PDB file of C-alpha atoms and ligand atoms in Angstrom:
ATOM      1  CA  MET A1189      60.846 111.022  93.709  1.00  0.00           C
ATOM      2  CA  ALA A1190      63.856 109.653  91.798  1.00  0.00           C
ATOM      3  CA  ARG A1191      65.457 106.728  93.560  1.00  0.00           C
ATOM      4  CA  PRO A1192      69.207 107.192  94.079  1.00  0.00           C
ATOM      5  CA  ASN A1193      71.718 104.696  92.785  1.00  0.00           C
ATOM      6  CA  LEU A1194      72.360 102.155  95.583  1.00  0.00           C
ATOM      7  CA  VAL A1195      75.982 101.001  95.640  1.00  0.00           C
ATOM      8  CA  VAL A1196      77.621  98.358  97.848  1.00  0.00           C
ATOM      9  CA  VAL A1197      81.391  98.531  98.367  1.00  0.00           C
ATOM     10  CA  GLU A1198      83.902  96.863 100.651  1.00  0.00           C
ATOM     11  CA  GLY A1199      86.300  99.374 102.103  1.00  0.00           C
ATOM     12  CA  ASP A1200      87.173 102.072 104.557  1.00  0.00           C
ATOM     13  CA  ILE A1201      84.430 104.604 105.191  1.00  0.00           C
ATOM     14  CA  THR A1202      86.987 107.348 105.842  1.00  0.00           C
ATOM     15  CA  ARG A1203      88.384 107.071 102.287  1.00  0.00           C
ATOM     16  CA  GLN A1204      85.133 107.396 100.357  1.00  0.00           C
ATOM     17  CA  PRO A1205      85.035 110.137  97.688  1.00  0.00           C
ATOM     18  CA  VAL A1206      81.473 111.182  98.445  1.00  0.00           C
ATOM     19  CA  ASP A1207      79.934 114.461  99.583  1.00  0.00           C
ATOM     20  CA  ALA A1208      78.876 113.130 103.001  1.00  0.00           C
ATOM     21  CA  VAL A1209      79.928 110.186 105.136  1.00  0.00           C
ATOM     22  CA  VAL A1210      77.764 108.912 107.966  1.00  0.00           C
ATOM     23  CA  ASN A1211      79.219 108.201 111.382  1.00  0.00           C
ATOM     24  CA  ALA A1212      77.674 105.481 113.586  1.00  0.00           C
ATOM     25  CA  ALA A1213      77.593 107.881 116.511  1.00  0.00           C
ATOM     26  CA  ASN A1214      76.635 107.875 120.195  1.00  0.00           C
ATOM     27  CA  GLU A1215      74.176 110.362 121.703  1.00  0.00           C
ATOM     28  CA  GLY A1216      76.983 112.466 123.138  1.00  0.00           C
ATOM     29  CA  LEU A1217      78.647 112.709 119.692  1.00  0.00           C
ATOM     30  CA  ARG A1218      81.890 111.771 121.403  1.00  0.00           C
ATOM     31  CA  ALA A1219      84.771 109.790 119.950  1.00  0.00           C
ATOM     32  CA  GLY A1220      84.329 106.025 120.258  1.00  0.00           C
ATOM     33  CA  GLY A1221      85.518 102.754 118.737  1.00  0.00           C
ATOM     34  CA  GLY A1222      84.475 101.091 115.459  1.00  0.00           C
ATOM     35  CA  VAL A1223      83.501 103.411 112.634  1.00  0.00           C
ATOM     36  CA  CYS A1224      83.327 106.341 115.045  1.00  0.00           C
ATOM     37  CA  GLY A1225      86.940 105.863 116.130  1.00  0.00           C
ATOM     38  CA  ALA A1226      88.083 105.584 112.529  1.00  0.00           C
ATOM     39  CA  ILE A1227      86.234 108.775 111.516  1.00  0.00           C
ATOM     40  CA  PHE A1228      87.478 110.814 114.489  1.00  0.00           C
ATOM     41  CA  GLY A1229      91.024 109.629 113.829  1.00  0.00           C
ATOM     42  CA  ALA A1230      90.942 110.406 110.115  1.00  0.00           C
ATOM     43  CA  ALA A1231      89.059 113.720 110.365  1.00  0.00           C
ATOM     44  CA  GLY A1232      91.487 115.187 112.876  1.00  0.00           C
ATOM     45  CA  PRO A1233      91.265 117.314 116.007  1.00  0.00           C
ATOM     46  CA  GLY A1234      88.655 119.832 114.836  1.00  0.00           C
ATOM     47  CA  LEU A1235      85.898 117.240 114.837  1.00  0.00           C
ATOM     48  CA  ALA A1236      85.477 116.919 118.614  1.00  0.00           C
ATOM     49  CA  GLU A1237      84.808 120.641 118.992  1.00  0.00           C
ATOM     50  CA  ALA A1238      82.391 120.679 116.042  1.00  0.00           C
ATOM     51  CA  CYS A1239      80.507 117.727 117.561  1.00  0.00           C
ATOM     52  CA  ALA A1240      80.265 119.463 120.932  1.00  0.00           C
ATOM     53  CA  ALA A1241      78.687 122.455 119.191  1.00  0.00           C
ATOM     54  CA  VAL A1242      75.876 120.422 117.560  1.00  0.00           C
ATOM     55  CA  GLY A1243      75.374 117.701 120.190  1.00  0.00           C
ATOM     56  CA  PRO A1244      73.954 115.896 122.004  1.00  0.00           C
ATOM     57  CA  CYS A1245      71.864 113.936 119.528  1.00  0.00           C
ATOM     58  CA  PRO A1246      68.999 111.651 120.609  1.00  0.00           C
ATOM     59  CA  THR A1247      68.764 108.116 119.242  1.00  0.00           C
ATOM     60  CA  GLY A1248      67.058 108.131 115.844  1.00  0.00           C
ATOM     61  CA  GLU A1249      68.330 111.589 114.927  1.00  0.00           C
ATOM     62  CA  ALA A1250      71.398 112.959 113.115  1.00  0.00           C
ATOM     63  CA  ARG A1251      73.628 116.040 113.210  1.00  0.00           C
ATOM     64  CA  THR A1252      76.016 117.409 110.576  1.00  0.00           C
ATOM     65  CA  THR A1253      79.575 118.719 110.931  1.00  0.00           C
ATOM     66  CA  PRO A1254      82.286 119.550 108.419  1.00  0.00           C
ATOM     67  CA  GLY A1255      84.434 116.655 107.233  1.00  0.00           C
ATOM     68  CA  PHE A1256      87.742 118.290 108.212  1.00  0.00           C
ATOM     69  CA  ALA A1257      90.577 116.114 106.824  1.00  0.00           C
ATOM     70  CA  LEU A1258      88.246 113.536 105.241  1.00  0.00           C
ATOM     71  CA  PRO A1259      87.725 113.535 101.462  1.00  0.00           C
ATOM     72  CA  ALA A1260      84.033 114.077 102.271  1.00  0.00           C
ATOM     73  CA  ARG A1261      82.878 117.646 102.795  1.00  0.00           C
ATOM     74  CA  TRP A1262      80.413 116.690 105.549  1.00  0.00           C
ATOM     75  CA  ILE A1263      80.073 114.112 108.302  1.00  0.00           C
ATOM     76  CA  VAL A1264      76.513 113.230 109.259  1.00  0.00           C
ATOM     77  CA  HIS A1265      76.506 111.756 112.758  1.00  0.00           C
ATOM     78  CA  ALA A1266      73.556 109.362 113.071  1.00  0.00           C
ATOM     79  CA  VAL A1267      72.665 107.645 116.334  1.00  0.00           C
ATOM     80  CA  GLY A1268      71.239 104.161 115.950  1.00  0.00           C
ATOM     81  CA  PRO A1269      69.640 102.201 118.790  1.00  0.00           C
ATOM     82  CA  ILE A1270      71.410  99.807 121.126  1.00  0.00           C
ATOM     83  CA  TRP A1271      69.917  96.340 120.457  1.00  0.00           C
ATOM     84  CA  GLN A1272      67.898  95.164 123.443  1.00  0.00           C
ATOM     85  CA  GLY A1273      66.245  92.114 121.908  1.00  0.00           C
ATOM     86  CA  GLY A1274      64.040  93.881 119.380  1.00  0.00           C
ATOM     87  CA  THR A1275      61.072  94.827 121.542  1.00  0.00           C
ATOM     88  CA  ALA A1276      62.262  98.274 122.615  1.00  0.00           C
ATOM     89  CA  GLY A1277      61.373 100.037 119.366  1.00  0.00           C
ATOM     90  CA  GLU A1278      64.740  99.306 117.758  1.00  0.00           C
ATOM     91  CA  PRO A1279      63.465  98.884 114.160  1.00  0.00           C
ATOM     92  CA  ALA A1280      61.647 102.239 114.166  1.00  0.00           C
ATOM     93  CA  LEU A1281      64.623 103.969 115.784  1.00  0.00           C
ATOM     94  CA  LEU A1282      67.068 102.521 113.267  1.00  0.00           C
ATOM     95  CA  ALA A1283      64.824 103.556 110.367  1.00  0.00           C
ATOM     96  CA  ALA A1284      64.590 107.035 111.875  1.00  0.00           C
ATOM     97  CA  ALA A1285      68.387 107.265 112.170  1.00  0.00           C
ATOM     98  CA  TYR A1286      68.791 106.426 108.466  1.00  0.00           C
ATOM     99  CA  ARG A1287      65.994 108.788 107.413  1.00  0.00           C
ATOM    100  CA  SER A1288      67.420 111.604 109.539  1.00  0.00           C
ATOM    101  CA  ALA A1289      70.889 111.122 108.074  1.00  0.00           C
ATOM    102  CA  LEU A1290      69.521 111.220 104.518  1.00  0.00           C
ATOM    103  CA  GLU A1291      67.528 114.368 105.306  1.00  0.00           C
ATOM    104  CA  GLU A1292      70.544 116.087 106.880  1.00  0.00           C
ATOM    105  CA  ALA A1293      72.669 115.259 103.833  1.00  0.00           C
ATOM    106  CA  ALA A1294      70.031 116.471 101.385  1.00  0.00           C
ATOM    107  CA  ALA A1295      69.579 119.673 103.400  1.00  0.00           C
ATOM    108  CA  VAL A1296      73.247 120.667 103.016  1.00  0.00           C
ATOM    109  CA  GLY A1297      73.162 119.859  99.302  1.00  0.00           C
ATOM    110  CA  ALA A1298      75.027 116.552  99.303  1.00  0.00           C
ATOM    111  CA  ARG A1299      74.435 114.471  96.182  1.00  0.00           C
ATOM    112  CA  SER A1300      76.288 111.374  97.385  1.00  0.00           C
ATOM    113  CA  ILE A1301      76.421 109.774 100.824  1.00  0.00           C
ATOM    114  CA  ALA A1302      78.232 106.766 102.311  1.00  0.00           C
ATOM    115  CA  PHE A1303      76.790 104.745 105.195  1.00  0.00           C
ATOM    116  CA  PRO A1304      78.346 102.198 107.546  1.00  0.00           C
ATOM    117  CA  ALA A1305      76.138  99.417 108.947  1.00  0.00           C
ATOM    118  CA  ILE A1306      74.747 101.572 111.764  1.00  0.00           C
ATOM    119  CA  SER A1307      74.134  99.796 115.098  1.00  0.00           C
ATOM    120  CA  THR A1308      75.448  96.410 113.909  1.00  0.00           C
ATOM    121  CA  GLY A1309      78.809  96.559 115.697  1.00  0.00           C
ATOM    122  CA  ILE A1310      79.191  97.701 119.300  1.00  0.00           C
ATOM    123  CA  TYR A1311      75.415  98.360 119.508  1.00  0.00           C
ATOM    124  CA  GLY A1312      74.637  94.708 118.670  1.00  0.00           C
ATOM    125  CA  TYR A1313      71.800  95.022 116.114  1.00  0.00           C
ATOM    126  CA  PRO A1314      71.556  91.799 114.035  1.00  0.00           C
ATOM    127  CA  LEU A1315      72.962  92.444 110.557  1.00  0.00           C
ATOM    128  CA  ALA A1316      70.224  91.047 108.286  1.00  0.00           C
ATOM    129  CA  PRO A1317      67.247  93.009 109.663  1.00  0.00           C
ATOM    130  CA  ALA A1318      69.408  96.128 110.047  1.00  0.00           C
ATOM    131  CA  THR A1319      70.429  95.856 106.393  1.00  0.00           C
ATOM    132  CA  GLU A1320      66.821  95.627 105.217  1.00  0.00           C
ATOM    133  CA  ILE A1321      66.018  98.806 107.116  1.00  0.00           C
ATOM    134  CA  ALA A1322      69.084 100.569 105.691  1.00  0.00           C
ATOM    135  CA  VAL A1323      68.266  99.648 102.096  1.00  0.00           C
ATOM    136  CA  ALA A1324      64.568 100.509 102.417  1.00  0.00           C
ATOM    137  CA  ALA A1325      65.449 103.963 103.770  1.00  0.00           C
ATOM    138  CA  ALA A1326      67.972 104.557 100.981  1.00  0.00           C
ATOM    139  CA  ALA A1327      65.510 103.478  98.291  1.00  0.00           C
ATOM    140  CA  ASP A1328      63.153 106.127  99.656  1.00  0.00           C
ATOM    141  CA  ALA A1329      65.786 108.893  99.969  1.00  0.00           C
ATOM    142  CA  PRO A1330      64.827 112.557  99.668  1.00  0.00           C
ATOM    143  CA  ASP A1331      65.258 114.301  96.333  1.00  0.00           C
ATOM    144  CA  GLY A1332      68.746 115.562  95.554  1.00  0.00           C
ATOM    145  CA  LEU A1333      70.699 112.443  96.475  1.00  0.00           C
ATOM    146  CA  ASP A1334      72.030 110.664  93.390  1.00  0.00           C
ATOM    147  CA  GLU A1335      74.037 107.963  95.135  1.00  0.00           C
ATOM    148  CA  VAL A1336      73.726 106.107  98.434  1.00  0.00           C
ATOM    149  CA  ARG A1337      76.779 103.969  99.062  1.00  0.00           C
ATOM    150  CA  PHE A1338      76.944 101.222 101.682  1.00  0.00           C
ATOM    151  CA  VAL A1339      80.498 100.739 102.889  1.00  0.00           C
ATOM    152  CA  CYS A1340      80.997  97.243 104.251  1.00  0.00           C
ATOM    153  CA  PHE A1341      83.738  96.134 106.573  1.00  0.00           C
ATOM    154  CA  ASP A1342      84.183  92.733 104.924  1.00  0.00           C
ATOM    155  CA  ALA A1343      82.917  90.462 102.167  1.00  0.00           C
ATOM    156  CA  ALA A1344      80.318  88.740 104.357  1.00  0.00           C
ATOM    157  CA  VAL A1345      78.653  92.038 105.228  1.00  0.00           C
ATOM    158  CA  ALA A1346      78.795  93.134 101.582  1.00  0.00           C
ATOM    159  CA  ALA A1347      77.027  89.926 100.513  1.00  0.00           C
ATOM    160  CA  VAL A1348      74.144  90.639 102.879  1.00  0.00           C
ATOM    161  CA  TYR A1349      73.857  94.177 101.498  1.00  0.00           C
ATOM    162  CA  ARG A1350      73.963  93.041  97.860  1.00  0.00           C
ATOM    163  CA  GLU A1351      71.105  90.653  98.520  1.00  0.00           C
ATOM    164  CA  ALA A1352      69.033  93.369 100.195  1.00  0.00           C
ATOM    165  CA  VAL A1353      69.693  95.817  97.345  1.00  0.00           C
ATOM    166  CA  ALA A1354      68.708  93.185  94.785  1.00  0.00           C
ATOM    167  CA  ALA A1355      65.504  92.528  96.728  1.00  0.00           C
ATOM    168  CA  VAL A1356      64.354  96.142  96.302  1.00  0.00           C
ATOM    169  CA  GLY A1357      65.157  95.935  92.611  1.00  0.00           C
ATOM    170  CA  ALA A1358      67.950  98.524  92.629  1.00  0.00           C
TER     171      ALA A1358
HETATM  172  N1  LIG B1321      85.431 100.835 109.109  1.00  0.00           N
HETATM  173  C1  LIG B1321      84.280 100.385 108.558  1.00  0.00           C
HETATM  174  N2  LIG B1321      83.400  99.630 109.226  1.00  0.00           N
HETATM  175  C2  LIG B1321      83.672  99.328 110.505  1.00  0.00           C
HETATM  176  C3  LIG B1321      84.848  99.769 111.168  1.00  0.00           C
HETATM  177  C4  LIG B1321      85.763 100.545 110.398  1.00  0.00           C
HETATM  178  N3  LIG B1321      86.897 101.007 110.910  1.00  0.00           N
HETATM  179  N4  LIG B1321      84.820  99.307 112.443  1.00  0.00           N
HETATM  180  C5  LIG B1321      83.670  98.628 112.576  1.00  0.00           C
HETATM  181  N5  LIG B1321      82.996  98.610 111.411  1.00  0.00           N
HETATM  182  C6  LIG B1321      81.691  98.003 111.112  1.00  0.00           C
HETATM  183  C7  LIG B1321      81.223  97.016 112.152  1.00  0.00           C
HETATM  184  O1  LIG B1321      81.682  95.730 111.826  1.00  0.00           O
HETATM  185  C8  LIG B1321      79.730  97.122 112.014  1.00  0.00           C
HETATM  186  O2  LIG B1321      79.268  96.342 110.920  1.00  0.00           O
HETATM  187  O3  LIG B1321      80.734  99.052 111.155  1.00  0.00           O
HETATM  188  C9  LIG B1321      79.490  98.587 111.648  1.00  0.00           C
HETATM  189  C10 LIG B1321      79.046  99.489 112.785  1.00  0.00           C
HETATM  190  O4  LIG B1321      79.765  99.185 113.949  1.00  0.00           O
HETATM  191  P1  LIG B1321      80.149 100.263 115.068  1.00  0.00           P
HETATM  192  O5  LIG B1321      81.150 101.215 114.528  1.00  0.00           O
HETATM  193  O6  LIG B1321      80.504  99.497 116.278  1.00  0.00           O
HETATM  194  O7  LIG B1321      78.783 101.132 115.276  1.00  0.00           O
HETATM  195  P2  LIG B1321      77.485 100.865 116.203  1.00  0.00           P
HETATM  196  O8  LIG B1321      77.161  99.436 116.340  1.00  0.00           O
HETATM  197  O9  LIG B1321      76.435 101.786 115.635  1.00  0.00           O
HETATM  198  O10 LIG B1321      77.924 101.377 117.619  1.00  0.00           O
HETATM  199  C11 LIG B1321      78.007 102.743 117.900  1.00  0.00           C
HETATM  200  O11 LIG B1321      80.139 102.558 118.937  1.00  0.00           O
HETATM  201  O12 LIG B1321      82.108 103.588 118.379  1.00  0.00           O
HETATM  202  C12 LIG B1321      80.995 103.651 119.178  1.00  0.00           C
HETATM  203  O13 LIG B1321      80.720 106.000 119.465  1.00  0.00           O
HETATM  204  C13 LIG B1321      80.152 104.857 118.900  1.00  0.00           C
HETATM  205  O14 LIG B1321      79.031 104.515 120.939  1.00  0.00           O
HETATM  206  C14 LIG B1321      78.891 104.411 119.540  1.00  0.00           C
HETATM  207  C15 LIG B1321      78.800 102.954 119.155  1.00  0.00           C
END
């Protein structure tokens, strides 16, 4: 298995010129705040109907819709866990959400994918352990993906990601 190129950028997930962008979604695949609000706003009105057609989506899984007005052709909606202190299976569920998103993207033929820091905003997952899980999943991505891009909201988040990417030798 060829490891994809792991790239860390600061920026807006809705502007990424990649084949697939990942939404930090809720199980109902409904519009929300954070990344989800930004993606629904930028994609336009068709997204809600497309989400209703493929949802709901249990925690740890992912569903794919078209990208509508985004530069990306697809949106992969991945549902991370709500942090409950770390003893409710959150690490395994977060890893599953990343793995599912990568599999969905590979299945539609995407070669590049951009992730937000799933679960680390409204869902409260601590950033450092969430980042390790994200990078480990990306380093082990299915064949076909050439680039996994982590889109960070600010410089502090990007620094945590760069350290995690360096630690896996990418
Ligand atoms: N662009 C990029 N990154 C953002 C943005 C944005 N517009 N807004 C927030 N972030 C960052 C947060 O700082 C955090 O690091 O994205 C990460 C994920 O945060 P959330 O979007 O809050 O996602 P999550 O914690 O997974 O919560 C999901 O929030 O919006 C709802 O419908 C969504 O119910 C679901 C929940």
